[in-house]
mmCIF file of C-alpha atoms and ligand atoms in Angstrom:
data_model
loop_
_atom_site.group_PDB
_atom_site.id
_atom_site.type_symbol
_atom_site.label_atom_id
_atom_site.label_comp_id
_atom_site.label_asym_id
_atom_site.label_seq_id
_atom_site.Cartn_x
_atom_site.Cartn_y
_atom_site.Cartn_z
ATOM 1 C CA HIS A 1 -0.037 0.116 0.068
ATOM 2 C CA SER A 2 0.954 3.730 -0.037
ATOM 3 C CA SER A 3 1.705 6.307 2.055
ATOM 4 C CA SER A 4 2.943 9.477 2.653
ATOM 5 C CA THR A 5 4.808 11.359 5.859
ATOM 6 C CA CYS A 6 5.816 14.921 6.141
ATOM 7 C CA TYR A 7 6.816 17.100 9.196
ATOM 8 C CA LEU A 8 4.776 19.616 10.169
ATOM 9 C CA ALA A 9 6.777 22.348 12.591
ATOM 10 C CA ASP A 10 4.313 24.153 14.069
ATOM 11 C CA GLU A 11 0.508 24.743 14.262
ATOM 12 C CA SER A 12 0.312 26.701 10.976
ATOM 13 C CA SER A 13 1.984 23.431 9.194
ATOM 14 C CA THR A 14 -0.628 21.151 11.076
ATOM 15 C CA LEU A 15 -3.329 23.256 9.294
ATOM 16 C CA ARG A 16 -1.681 23.663 6.279
ATOM 17 C CA CYS A 17 -1.300 20.108 5.324
ATOM 18 C CA GLY A 18 -4.936 19.468 6.361
ATOM 19 C CA GLN A 19 -6.051 22.211 3.809
ATOM 20 C CA GLN A 20 -3.510 20.710 0.601
ATOM 21 C CA PHE A 21 -5.941 17.575 1.554
ATOM 22 C CA ALA A 22 -8.892 18.653 1.491
ATOM 23 C CA SER A 23 -8.459 19.551 -2.184
ATOM 24 C CA ALA A 24 -7.756 15.615 -2.875
ATOM 25 C CA LEU A 25 -10.314 14.468 -1.199
ATOM 26 C CA GLN A 26 -13.861 12.887 -2.809
ATOM 27 C CA PRO A 27 -17.411 11.898 -1.501
ATOM 28 C CA GLY A 28 -17.641 8.464 0.258
ATOM 29 C CA LEU A 29 -14.287 8.674 2.005
ATOM 30 C CA VAL A 30 -13.624 7.406 5.750
ATOM 31 C CA ILE A 31 -10.817 8.777 7.336
ATOM 32 C CA TYR A 32 -9.555 7.691 10.651
ATOM 33 C CA LEU A 33 -7.231 10.222 12.797
ATOM 34 C CA GLN A 34 -4.917 8.513 14.990
ATOM 35 C CA GLY A 35 -2.354 9.809 17.647
ATOM 36 C CA ASP A 36 -2.049 10.683 21.496
ATOM 37 C CA LEU A 37 -4.844 13.598 22.775
ATOM 38 C CA GLY A 38 -2.890 16.631 21.670
ATOM 39 C CA ALA A 39 -0.880 15.390 18.564
ATOM 40 C CA GLY A 40 -3.128 17.289 16.344
ATOM 41 C CA LYS A 41 -5.878 15.443 15.192
ATOM 42 C CA THR A 42 -8.594 18.369 15.301
ATOM 43 C CA THR A 43 -6.066 20.982 13.989
ATOM 44 C CA PHE A 44 -5.908 18.848 10.849
ATOM 45 C CA SER A 45 -9.251 18.603 10.878
ATOM 46 C CA ARG A 46 -9.939 22.330 11.171
ATOM 47 C CA GLY A 47 -7.196 22.780 8.383
ATOM 48 C CA LEU A 48 -8.766 20.343 6.218
ATOM 49 C CA LEU A 49 -12.557 22.020 6.702
ATOM 50 C CA ARG A 50 -10.650 25.334 6.273
ATOM 51 C CA GLY A 51 -9.298 23.505 2.531
ATOM 52 C CA LEU A 52 -12.873 22.437 1.949
ATOM 53 C CA GLY A 53 -14.257 25.887 1.823
ATOM 54 C CA PHE A 54 -15.731 26.310 5.450
ATOM 55 C CA GLN A 55 -15.475 29.869 7.167
ATOM 56 C CA GLY A 56 -17.304 28.805 10.820
ATOM 57 C CA LYS A 57 -15.657 27.951 13.873
ATOM 58 C CA VAL A 58 -14.541 23.846 14.216
ATOM 59 C CA LYS A 59 -15.323 22.903 17.714
ATOM 60 C CA SER A 60 -13.471 19.503 18.963
ATOM 61 C CA PRO A 61 -16.491 16.820 19.110
ATOM 62 C CA THR A 62 -15.257 15.138 22.257
ATOM 63 C CA TYR A 63 -18.312 15.927 24.178
ATOM 64 C CA THR A 64 -20.698 16.118 21.358
ATOM 65 C CA LEU A 65 -19.544 12.444 19.289
ATOM 66 C CA VAL A 66 -19.981 14.465 15.929
ATOM 67 C CA GLU A 67 -20.054 17.690 14.565
ATOM 68 C CA PRO A 68 -21.707 18.073 11.444
ATOM 69 C CA TYR A 69 -20.966 19.706 8.016
ATOM 70 C CA VAL A 70 -22.430 21.460 5.277
ATOM 71 C CA THR A 71 -20.039 22.848 2.012
ATOM 72 C CA SER A 72 -21.044 23.404 -1.773
ATOM 73 C CA SER A 73 -20.065 20.018 -2.568
ATOM 74 C CA LEU A 74 -20.174 17.330 0.239
ATOM 75 C CA TYR A 75 -21.575 16.625 4.285
ATOM 76 C CA LEU A 76 -18.485 15.747 6.368
ATOM 77 C CA TYR A 77 -19.246 14.365 9.765
ATOM 78 C CA HIS A 78 -16.163 14.914 12.091
ATOM 79 C CA PHE A 79 -16.437 12.386 15.318
ATOM 80 C CA ASP A 80 -14.125 12.319 18.260
ATOM 81 C CA LEU A 81 -15.009 8.518 19.862
ATOM 82 C CA TYR A 82 -12.831 9.309 22.697
ATOM 83 C CA ARG A 83 -15.572 8.956 25.282
ATOM 84 C CA PHE A 84 -17.463 6.494 23.314
ATOM 85 C CA ASN A 85 -18.102 3.521 25.392
ATOM 86 C CA ASP A 86 -22.168 2.559 24.553
ATOM 87 C CA PRO A 87 -22.837 0.133 21.141
ATOM 88 C CA LEU A 88 -26.209 0.755 21.645
ATOM 89 C CA GLU A 89 -25.557 4.342 21.005
ATOM 90 C CA TRP A 90 -24.068 3.808 17.579
ATOM 91 C CA GLU A 91 -27.315 2.342 16.561
ATOM 92 C CA ASP A 92 -29.915 4.827 18.577
ATOM 93 C CA ALA A 93 -28.260 7.606 17.321
ATOM 94 C CA GLY A 94 -28.423 6.789 13.831
ATOM 95 C CA PHE A 95 -24.567 6.581 13.453
ATOM 96 C CA ARG A 96 -24.173 4.246 10.660
ATOM 97 C CA GLU A 97 -26.188 6.478 8.286
ATOM 98 C CA TYR A 98 -23.342 8.842 8.015
ATOM 99 C CA PHE A 99 -21.094 6.295 6.585
ATOM 100 C CA ASN A 100 -22.270 7.155 3.197
ATOM 101 C CA ALA A 101 -21.591 7.672 -0.648
ATOM 102 C CA GLU A 102 -22.443 11.824 -0.001
ATOM 103 C CA SER A 103 -20.439 12.534 2.811
ATOM 104 C CA ILE A 104 -16.503 11.768 4.269
ATOM 105 C CA CYS A 105 -16.038 10.655 8.019
ATOM 106 C CA LEU A 106 -13.444 11.878 9.714
ATOM 107 C CA VAL A 107 -12.754 9.447 12.748
ATOM 108 C CA GLU A 108 -10.758 10.774 15.738
ATOM 109 C CA TRP A 109 -10.336 7.551 18.366
ATOM 110 C CA PRO A 110 -11.785 4.917 15.556
ATOM 111 C CA ASP A 111 -10.662 1.873 18.328
ATOM 112 C CA LYS A 112 -12.949 3.231 20.972
ATOM 113 C CA ALA A 113 -15.527 1.668 18.461
ATOM 114 C CA SER A 114 -13.867 -0.885 16.753
ATOM 115 C CA GLY A 115 -16.273 -3.461 15.374
ATOM 116 C CA LEU A 116 -19.029 -0.638 14.555
ATOM 117 C CA LEU A 117 -16.685 1.149 12.358
ATOM 118 C CA PRO A 118 -16.406 0.673 8.491
ATOM 119 C CA THR A 119 -12.724 -0.196 7.162
ATOM 120 C CA PRO A 120 -11.204 3.296 6.590
ATOM 121 C CA ASP A 121 -9.880 4.144 3.044
ATOM 122 C CA LEU A 122 -7.102 6.569 4.484
ATOM 123 C CA ALA A 123 -5.357 6.371 8.175
ATOM 124 C CA ILE A 124 -3.560 9.315 9.299
ATOM 125 C CA TYR A 125 -1.278 8.542 11.932
ATOM 126 C CA LEU A 126 0.135 12.192 14.483
ATOM 127 C CA ASP A 127 3.256 11.601 16.698
ATOM 128 C CA LEU A 128 4.814 14.425 18.768
ATOM 129 C CA ALA A 129 8.489 14.427 17.103
ATOM 130 C CA ASP A 130 10.652 17.569 18.397
ATOM 131 C CA THR A 131 8.775 20.251 18.836
ATOM 132 C CA GLY A 132 6.243 19.631 16.178
ATOM 133 C CA ARG A 133 4.423 16.494 14.823
ATOM 134 C CA HIS A 134 5.214 14.057 12.619
ATOM 135 C CA ILE A 135 2.038 13.050 9.821
ATOM 136 C CA ARG A 136 2.073 9.499 8.029
ATOM 137 C CA ILE A 137 -1.259 8.972 5.811
ATOM 138 C CA ASP A 138 -1.883 5.656 4.598
ATOM 139 C CA ALA A 139 -3.746 4.704 1.962
ATOM 140 C CA LEU A 140 -6.064 1.255 2.397
ATOM 141 C CA THR A 141 -8.218 1.535 -0.487
ATOM 142 C CA GLU A 142 -8.406 1.593 -3.659
ATOM 143 C CA ARG A 143 -10.188 5.084 -3.606
ATOM 144 C CA GLY A 144 -7.679 5.240 -0.368
ATOM 145 C CA HIS A 145 -5.062 5.195 -3.237
ATOM 146 C CA GLN A 146 -6.911 7.651 -6.115
ATOM 147 C CA CYS A 147 -6.694 10.272 -2.916
ATOM 148 C CA LEU A 148 -3.562 10.196 -1.704
ATOM 149 C CA SER A 149 -2.158 10.487 -5.404
ATOM 150 C CA ARG A 150 -3.685 13.919 -5.403
ATOM 151 C CA PHE A 151 -2.186 14.969 -2.546
ATOM 152 C CA THR A 152 1.032 17.086 -2.870
ATOM 153 C CA PRO A 153 1.551 18.677 0.831
HETATM 154 P P1 ADP B 1 -5.608 16.797 19.164
HETATM 155 O O1 ADP B 1 -6.732 16.314 18.276
HETATM 156 O O2 ADP B 1 -5.177 14.731 18.375
HETATM 157 O O3 ADP B 1 -6.117 15.760 20.395
HETATM 158 P P2 ADP B 1 -5.328 19.068 18.787
HETATM 159 O O4 ADP B 1 -5.389 19.521 17.398
HETATM 160 O O5 ADP B 1 -6.704 19.641 19.416
HETATM 161 O O6 ADP B 1 -5.367 17.552 19.306
HETATM 162 O O7 ADP B 1 -4.117 19.672 19.151
HETATM 163 C C1 ADP B 1 -3.546 20.270 20.676
HETATM 164 C C2 ADP B 1 -2.521 21.157 20.474
HETATM 165 O O8 ADP B 1 -1.308 20.893 19.390
HETATM 166 C C3 ADP B 1 -2.869 22.317 19.603
HETATM 167 O O9 ADP B 1 -2.339 23.357 20.938
HETATM 168 C C4 ADP B 1 -1.902 22.940 18.488
HETATM 169 O O10 ADP B 1 -1.594 24.137 18.489
HETATM 170 C C5 ADP B 1 -0.940 22.317 18.685
HETATM 171 N N1 ADP B 1 -0.154 21.604 17.764
HETATM 172 C C6 ADP B 1 -0.901 21.108 16.651
HETATM 173 N N2 ADP B 1 -0.124 20.921 15.614
HETATM 174 C C7 ADP B 1 1.196 20.832 15.866
HETATM 175 C C8 ADP B 1 2.463 20.524 14.669
HETATM 176 N N3 ADP B 1 2.425 20.516 14.098
HETATM 177 N N4 ADP B 1 3.522 21.383 16.208
HETATM 178 C C9 ADP B 1 3.250 21.882 17.136
HETATM 179 N N5 ADP B 1 2.069 22.263 18.244
HETATM 180 C C10 ADP B 1 0.943 21.558 17.680
HETATM 181 MG MG1 MG B 2 -9.473 16.037 18.900
#
């Protein structure tokens, strides 16, 4: 499988990387965002949404589990499953329907709902490195490969 890596020296680099990545996206993608608390997952998501043309505030969905966004071209659901612990809630909240051909799903802490989530097209790993962050994007499906081939960091 293919992957892309980059060193992000500061917060604005993470924002810029997310923003660049946005132009490679297409509806239907499932993207896992992995890394410790404070690694920069939400910052990357913020840049990505900015790249999709979303002008408003991007909050961390830590308490709401998911924040929906509508841009001119697609729906994006930003999940943060850090606090997720009730599989019944998955059904009740209708989360399964969020994963469809018209939407992009960006999921922080996917391991908290393993078994419920669809397999990802792309997995993004953020790690602390010196004073910045290291990012790696892995393509795991054909659709993911196509996306990554359009991405120039
Ligand atoms: P997470 O969602 O992974 O818990 P956040 O996106 O909330 O992490 O970011 C945590 C902190 O890391 C923020 O204060 C942000 O400014 C900082 N940060 C993001 N990217 C970088 C970077 N490349 N270098 C240094 N600090 C960064
Ligand atoms: Mg976060």
